[in-house]
Short mmCIF file of C-alpha atoms in Angstrom, two decimals:
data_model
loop_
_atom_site.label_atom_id
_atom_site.label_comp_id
_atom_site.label_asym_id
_atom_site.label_seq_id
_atom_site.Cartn_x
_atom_site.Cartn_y
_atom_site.Cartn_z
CA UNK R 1 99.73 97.49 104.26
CA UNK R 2 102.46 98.82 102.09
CA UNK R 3 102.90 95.88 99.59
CA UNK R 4 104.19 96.73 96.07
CA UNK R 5 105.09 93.06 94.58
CA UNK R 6 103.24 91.51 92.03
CA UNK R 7 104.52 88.65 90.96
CA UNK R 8 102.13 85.28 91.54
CA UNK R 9 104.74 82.89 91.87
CA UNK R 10 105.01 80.83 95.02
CA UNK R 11 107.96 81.51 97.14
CA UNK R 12 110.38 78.92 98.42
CA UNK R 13 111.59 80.33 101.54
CA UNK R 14 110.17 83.54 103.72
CA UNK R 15 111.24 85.26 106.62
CA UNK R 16 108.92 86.62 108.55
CA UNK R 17 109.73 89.20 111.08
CA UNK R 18 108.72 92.26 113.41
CA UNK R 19 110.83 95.22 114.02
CA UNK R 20 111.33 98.34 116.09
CA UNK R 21 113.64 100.75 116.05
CA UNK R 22 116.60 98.80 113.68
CA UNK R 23 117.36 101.22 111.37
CA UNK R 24 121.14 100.43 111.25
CA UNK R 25 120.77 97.02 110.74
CA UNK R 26 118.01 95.91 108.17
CA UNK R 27 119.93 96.39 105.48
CA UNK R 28 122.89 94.36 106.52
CA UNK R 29 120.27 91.41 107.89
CA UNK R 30 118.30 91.62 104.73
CA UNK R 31 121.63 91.43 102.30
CA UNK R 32 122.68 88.41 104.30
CA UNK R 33 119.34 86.17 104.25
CA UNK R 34 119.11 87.45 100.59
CA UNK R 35 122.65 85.90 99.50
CA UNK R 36 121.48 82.76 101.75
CA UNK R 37 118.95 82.15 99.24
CA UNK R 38 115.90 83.74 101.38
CA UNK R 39 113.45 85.04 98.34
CA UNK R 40 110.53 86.61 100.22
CA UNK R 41 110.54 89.27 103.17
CA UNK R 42 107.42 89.80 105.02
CA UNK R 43 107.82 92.49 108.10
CA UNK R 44 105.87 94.33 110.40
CA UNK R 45 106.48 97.45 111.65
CA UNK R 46 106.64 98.09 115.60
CA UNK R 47 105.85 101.81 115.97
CA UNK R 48 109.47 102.40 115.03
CA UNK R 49 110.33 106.18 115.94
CA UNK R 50 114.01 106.30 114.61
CA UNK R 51 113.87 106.07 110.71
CA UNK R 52 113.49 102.27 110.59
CA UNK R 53 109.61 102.81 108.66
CA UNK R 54 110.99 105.02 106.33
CA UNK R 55 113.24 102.84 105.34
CA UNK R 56 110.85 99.55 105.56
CA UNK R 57 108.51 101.33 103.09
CA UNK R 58 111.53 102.51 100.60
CA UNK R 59 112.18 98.92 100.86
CA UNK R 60 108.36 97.63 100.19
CA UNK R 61 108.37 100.12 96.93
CA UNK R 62 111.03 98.22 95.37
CA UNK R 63 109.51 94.91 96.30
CA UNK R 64 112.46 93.68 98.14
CA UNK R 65 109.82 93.24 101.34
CA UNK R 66 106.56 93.21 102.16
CA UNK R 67 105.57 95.88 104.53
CA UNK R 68 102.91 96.07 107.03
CA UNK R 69 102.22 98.31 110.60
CA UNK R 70 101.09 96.73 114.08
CA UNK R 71 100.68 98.27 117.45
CA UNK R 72 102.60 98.06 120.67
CA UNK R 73 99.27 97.00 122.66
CA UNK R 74 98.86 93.00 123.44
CA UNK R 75 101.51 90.69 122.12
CA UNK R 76 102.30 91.86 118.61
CA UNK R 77 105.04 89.43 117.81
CA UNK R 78 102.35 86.76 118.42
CA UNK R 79 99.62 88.96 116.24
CA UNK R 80 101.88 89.74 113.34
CA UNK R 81 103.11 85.36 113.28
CA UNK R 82 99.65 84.64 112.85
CA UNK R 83 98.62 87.24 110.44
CA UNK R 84 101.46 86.40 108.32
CA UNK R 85 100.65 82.58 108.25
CA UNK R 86 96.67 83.75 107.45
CA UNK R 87 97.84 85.51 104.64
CA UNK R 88 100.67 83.58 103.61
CA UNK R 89 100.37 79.59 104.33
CA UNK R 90 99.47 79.20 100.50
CA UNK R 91 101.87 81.56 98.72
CA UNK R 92 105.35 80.28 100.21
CA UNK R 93 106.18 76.46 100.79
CA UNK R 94 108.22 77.20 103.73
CA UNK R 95 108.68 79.88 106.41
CA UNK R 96 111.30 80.91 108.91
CA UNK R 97 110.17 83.51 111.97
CA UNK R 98 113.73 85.57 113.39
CA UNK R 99 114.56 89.25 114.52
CA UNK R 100 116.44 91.61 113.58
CA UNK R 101 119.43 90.24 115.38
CA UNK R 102 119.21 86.64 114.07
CA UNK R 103 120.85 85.73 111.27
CA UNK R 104 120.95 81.97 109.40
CA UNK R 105 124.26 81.29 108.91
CA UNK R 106 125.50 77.63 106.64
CA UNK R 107 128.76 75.26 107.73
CA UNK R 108 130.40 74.71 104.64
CA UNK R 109 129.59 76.77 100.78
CA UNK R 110 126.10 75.81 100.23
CA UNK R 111 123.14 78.56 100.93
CA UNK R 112 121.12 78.47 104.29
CA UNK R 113 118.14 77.64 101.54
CA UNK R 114 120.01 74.95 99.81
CA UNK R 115 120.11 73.07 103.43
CA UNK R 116 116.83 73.33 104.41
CA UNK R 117 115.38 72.99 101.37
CA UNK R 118 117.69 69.13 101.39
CA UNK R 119 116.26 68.85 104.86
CA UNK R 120 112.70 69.44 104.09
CA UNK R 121 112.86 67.10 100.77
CA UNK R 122 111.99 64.66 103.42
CA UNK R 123 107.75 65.00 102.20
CA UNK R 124 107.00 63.49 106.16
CA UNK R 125 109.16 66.59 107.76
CA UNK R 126 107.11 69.39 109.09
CA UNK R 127 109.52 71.42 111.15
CA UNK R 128 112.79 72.02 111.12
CA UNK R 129 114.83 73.16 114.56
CA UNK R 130 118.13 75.17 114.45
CA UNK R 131 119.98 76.13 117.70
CA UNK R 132 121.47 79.35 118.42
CA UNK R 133 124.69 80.33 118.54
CA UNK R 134 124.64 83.57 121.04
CA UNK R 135 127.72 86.26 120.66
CA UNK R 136 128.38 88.58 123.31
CA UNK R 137 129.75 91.62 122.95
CA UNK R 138 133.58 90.58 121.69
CA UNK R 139 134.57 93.20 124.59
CA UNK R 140 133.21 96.07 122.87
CA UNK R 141 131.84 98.89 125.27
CA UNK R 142 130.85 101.28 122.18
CA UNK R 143 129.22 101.50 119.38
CA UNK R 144 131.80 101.30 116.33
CA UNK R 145 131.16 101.30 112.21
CA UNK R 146 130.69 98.70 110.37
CA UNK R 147 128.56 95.46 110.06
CA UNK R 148 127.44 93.42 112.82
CA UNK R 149 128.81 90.63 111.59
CA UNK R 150 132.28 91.67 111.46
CA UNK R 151 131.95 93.61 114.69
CA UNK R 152 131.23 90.21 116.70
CA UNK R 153 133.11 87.98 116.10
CA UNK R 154 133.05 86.09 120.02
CA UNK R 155 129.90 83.28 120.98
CA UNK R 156 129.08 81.36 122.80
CA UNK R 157 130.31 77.58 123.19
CA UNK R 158 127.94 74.76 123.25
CA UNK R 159 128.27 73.95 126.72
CA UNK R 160 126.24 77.18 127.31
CA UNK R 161 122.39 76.55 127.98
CA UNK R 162 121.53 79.33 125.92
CA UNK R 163 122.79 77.48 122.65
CA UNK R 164 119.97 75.05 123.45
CA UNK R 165 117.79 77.28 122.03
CA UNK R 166 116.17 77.32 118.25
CA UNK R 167 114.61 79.12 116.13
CA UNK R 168 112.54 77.14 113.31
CA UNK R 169 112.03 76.96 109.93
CA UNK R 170 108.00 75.52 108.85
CA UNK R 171 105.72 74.31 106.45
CA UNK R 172 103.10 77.07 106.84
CA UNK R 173 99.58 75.40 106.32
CA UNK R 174 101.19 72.65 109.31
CA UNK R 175 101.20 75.03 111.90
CA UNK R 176 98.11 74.83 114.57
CA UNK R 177 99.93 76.80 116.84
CA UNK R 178 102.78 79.53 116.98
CA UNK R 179 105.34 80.75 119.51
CA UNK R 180 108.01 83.03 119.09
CA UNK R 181 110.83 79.72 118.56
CA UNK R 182 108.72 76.78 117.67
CA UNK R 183 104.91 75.87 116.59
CA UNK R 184 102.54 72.86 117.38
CA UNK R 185 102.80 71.42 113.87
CA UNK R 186 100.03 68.75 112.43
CA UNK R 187 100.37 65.22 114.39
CA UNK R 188 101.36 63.06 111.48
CA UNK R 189 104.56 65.29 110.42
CA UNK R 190 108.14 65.36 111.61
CA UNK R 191 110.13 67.85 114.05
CA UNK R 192 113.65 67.82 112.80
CA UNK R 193 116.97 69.17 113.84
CA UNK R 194 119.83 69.98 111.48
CA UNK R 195 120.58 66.42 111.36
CA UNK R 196 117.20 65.29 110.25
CA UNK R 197 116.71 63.54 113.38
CA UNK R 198 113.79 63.62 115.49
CA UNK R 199 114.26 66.55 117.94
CA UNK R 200 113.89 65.72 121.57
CA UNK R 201 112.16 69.05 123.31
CA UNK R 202 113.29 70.32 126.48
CA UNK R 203 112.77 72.36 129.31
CA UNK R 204 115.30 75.31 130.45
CA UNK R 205 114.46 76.74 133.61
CA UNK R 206 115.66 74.34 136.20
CA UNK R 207 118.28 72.68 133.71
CA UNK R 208 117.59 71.04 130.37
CA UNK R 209 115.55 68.31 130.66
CA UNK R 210 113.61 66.52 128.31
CA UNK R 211 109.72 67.32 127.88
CA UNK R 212 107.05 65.12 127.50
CA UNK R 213 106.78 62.67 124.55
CA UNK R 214 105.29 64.69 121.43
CA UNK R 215 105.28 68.38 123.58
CA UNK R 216 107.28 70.97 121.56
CA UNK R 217 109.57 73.93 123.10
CA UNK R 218 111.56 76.66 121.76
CA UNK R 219 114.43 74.62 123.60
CA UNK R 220 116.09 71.19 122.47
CA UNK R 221 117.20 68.65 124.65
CA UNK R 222 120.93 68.55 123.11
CA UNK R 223 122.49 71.50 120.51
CA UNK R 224 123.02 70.18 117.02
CA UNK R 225 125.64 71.50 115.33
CA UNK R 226 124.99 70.37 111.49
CA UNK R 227 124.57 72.01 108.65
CA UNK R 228 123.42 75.48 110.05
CA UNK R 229 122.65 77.20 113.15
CA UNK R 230 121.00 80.94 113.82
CA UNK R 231 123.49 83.32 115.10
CA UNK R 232 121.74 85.45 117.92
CA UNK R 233 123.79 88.93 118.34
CA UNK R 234 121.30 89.44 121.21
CA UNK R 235 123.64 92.32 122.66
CA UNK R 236 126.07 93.97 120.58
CA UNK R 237 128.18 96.23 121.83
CA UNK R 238 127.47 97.39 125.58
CA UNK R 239 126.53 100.83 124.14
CA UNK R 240 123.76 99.40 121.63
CA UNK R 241 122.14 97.07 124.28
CA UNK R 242 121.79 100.50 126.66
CA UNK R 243 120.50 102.94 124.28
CA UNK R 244 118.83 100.37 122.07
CA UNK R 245 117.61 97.04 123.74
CA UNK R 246 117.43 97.41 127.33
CA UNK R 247 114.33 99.98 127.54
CA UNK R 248 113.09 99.18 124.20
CA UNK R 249 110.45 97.12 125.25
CA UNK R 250 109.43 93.26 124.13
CA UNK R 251 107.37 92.11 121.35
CA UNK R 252 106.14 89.27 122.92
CA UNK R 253 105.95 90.44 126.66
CA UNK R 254 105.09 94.21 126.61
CA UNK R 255 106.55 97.86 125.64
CA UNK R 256 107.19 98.21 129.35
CA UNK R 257 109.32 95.01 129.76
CA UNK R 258 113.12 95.92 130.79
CA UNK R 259 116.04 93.63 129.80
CA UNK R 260 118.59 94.40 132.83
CA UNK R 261 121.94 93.74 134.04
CA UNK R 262 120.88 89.87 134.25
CA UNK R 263 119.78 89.47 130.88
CA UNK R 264 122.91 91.31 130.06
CA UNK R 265 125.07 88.89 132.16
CA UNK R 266 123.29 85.99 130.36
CA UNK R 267 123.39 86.81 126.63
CA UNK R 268 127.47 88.19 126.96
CA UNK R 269 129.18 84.72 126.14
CA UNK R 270 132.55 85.30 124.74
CA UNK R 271 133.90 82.06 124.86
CA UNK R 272 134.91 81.09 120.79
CA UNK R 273 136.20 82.91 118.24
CA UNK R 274 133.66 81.82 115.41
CA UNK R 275 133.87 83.79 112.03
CA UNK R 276 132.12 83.69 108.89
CA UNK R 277 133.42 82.16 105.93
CA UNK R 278 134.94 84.22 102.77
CA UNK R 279 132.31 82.93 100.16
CA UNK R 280 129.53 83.56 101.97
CA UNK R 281 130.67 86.81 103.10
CA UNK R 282 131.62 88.28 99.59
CA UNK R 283 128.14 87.16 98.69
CA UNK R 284 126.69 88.97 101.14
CA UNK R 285 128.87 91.71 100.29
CA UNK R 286 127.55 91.77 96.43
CA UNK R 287 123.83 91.87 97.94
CA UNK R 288 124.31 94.69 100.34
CA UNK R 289 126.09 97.06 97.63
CA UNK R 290 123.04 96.20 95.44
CA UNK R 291 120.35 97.04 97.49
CA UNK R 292 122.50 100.47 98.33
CA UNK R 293 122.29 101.30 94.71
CA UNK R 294 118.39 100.09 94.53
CA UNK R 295 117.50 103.03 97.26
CA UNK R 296 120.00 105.42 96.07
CA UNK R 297 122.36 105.05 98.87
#
């Protein structure tokens, strides 16, 4: 465990997170959640072989995360969730699991914190839902400079399935049971979407269709498009998803699992041009020169 910070104070918003092989893009993803108001890191390493450790643990000594290691063996994304929630349910009021490639991203000029936290002043809410907004690859066939976030700058319209899915933000010492998009909260709290409605849970393979009264899924029965939503850059460019995704192996299914030409098919959604907006972005901007300075960069 490579944890250097010290202060006591409870946070209000984590992410927590496992990573392999992201070198390129932690510091971007970690400048962004910052200027969204995200005060606490806490990420696992993968058995990263490309520099991404290295950097995690110059990182963890200037408390701007907190670092620990987990194996390839099993389903780590899974192990490293619950670990985090043992050691963390009573230090942060609320907690947000997303990869490397997911970022939370605000309509309008207030902070990805200031919604949730407005959407979890609600003291019966438990669990918040917010659907994805997938990007394809805006075209690109190779790698080029610059942020991700500039680079991609075509998703995915909401009449795609894919949009259907969430990723969720939590009241830690709720959760009785966690998956990589939702949890099995407490019985007597709330599931909300971006709204603060009641989500309806749904099915995906087959078509959406609504689950069982009270069953949760990492898929909602309609996309709401309030307040926030998580953009997934799932691909990039067709260069990064070859040398970087496709053989890479899955957290939650195995080192050995491939993502082929299907998954490829499925996740390149071009349909809108959706950019982010010029506050947020020079926010971001301020956060990312500062934590190049912080590391000597």
């Amino acid at each position: 465990m490579f944890r250097f910070l010290k202060k006591k104070v409870k946070s209000s918003l984590a992410i927590g997170a496992i990573f392999r092989n992201e070198k390129e893009y932690i510091l971007e993803w970690i400048a962004w959640h910052q200027s969204q108001g995200v005060d606490k890191f806490i990420i696992y390493d993968n058995e990263s072989d490309d520099g991404t450790f290295e950097l995690l643990k110059s990182l963890a000594e200037r408390s701007i995360i907190d670092l620990y290691s987990i194996g390839r063996e099993g389903k780590p994304q899974i192990i490293a969730y619950q670990k985090i929630l043992q050691d963390y349910k009573d230090k942060v009021e609320l907690i947000t699991f997303i990869d490397a490639d997911e970022f939370l991203v605000p309509y309008g000029d207030y902070k990805a914190a200031d919604h949730i936290a407005e959407l979890f002043s609600d003291d019966s809410v438990g669990g918040l839902a917010i659907n994805w907004r997938i990007y394809g690859t805006s075209d690109q066939e190779h790698c080029l400079d610059g942020f991700v976030i500039d680079r991609f700058t075509k998703a995915a319209s909401d009449e795609r399935s894919r949009n259907h899915y969430i990723k969720s933000v939590y009241r830690p010492g709720l959760i009785k049971d966690i998956y990589p998009h939702r949890a099995v909260l407490d019985k007597n709290y709330r599931y909300i979407n971006t709204s603060g409605d009641n989500v309806l849970f749904a099915t995906y393979e087959g078509g959406i269709k609504p689950v069982a009264s009270g069953a949760t899924s990492g898929v909602t029965y309609e996309i709401c498009d309030k307040r926030l939503r998580v953009n997934h850059y799932a691909l990039k460019s067709k260069e990064e998803f070859i040398k970087k995704k496709k053989h890479r192996g899955d957290a939650m299914f195995g080192a050995r699992q491939v993502k082929g030409d299907s998954y490829f098919k499925e996740f390149d959604l071009n349909d809108i041009e959706f950019t982010l907006s010029g506050l947020h972005y020079d926010n971001f901007k301020n956060k990312y020169d500062s934590l190049l300075v912080l590391i000597g960069h």
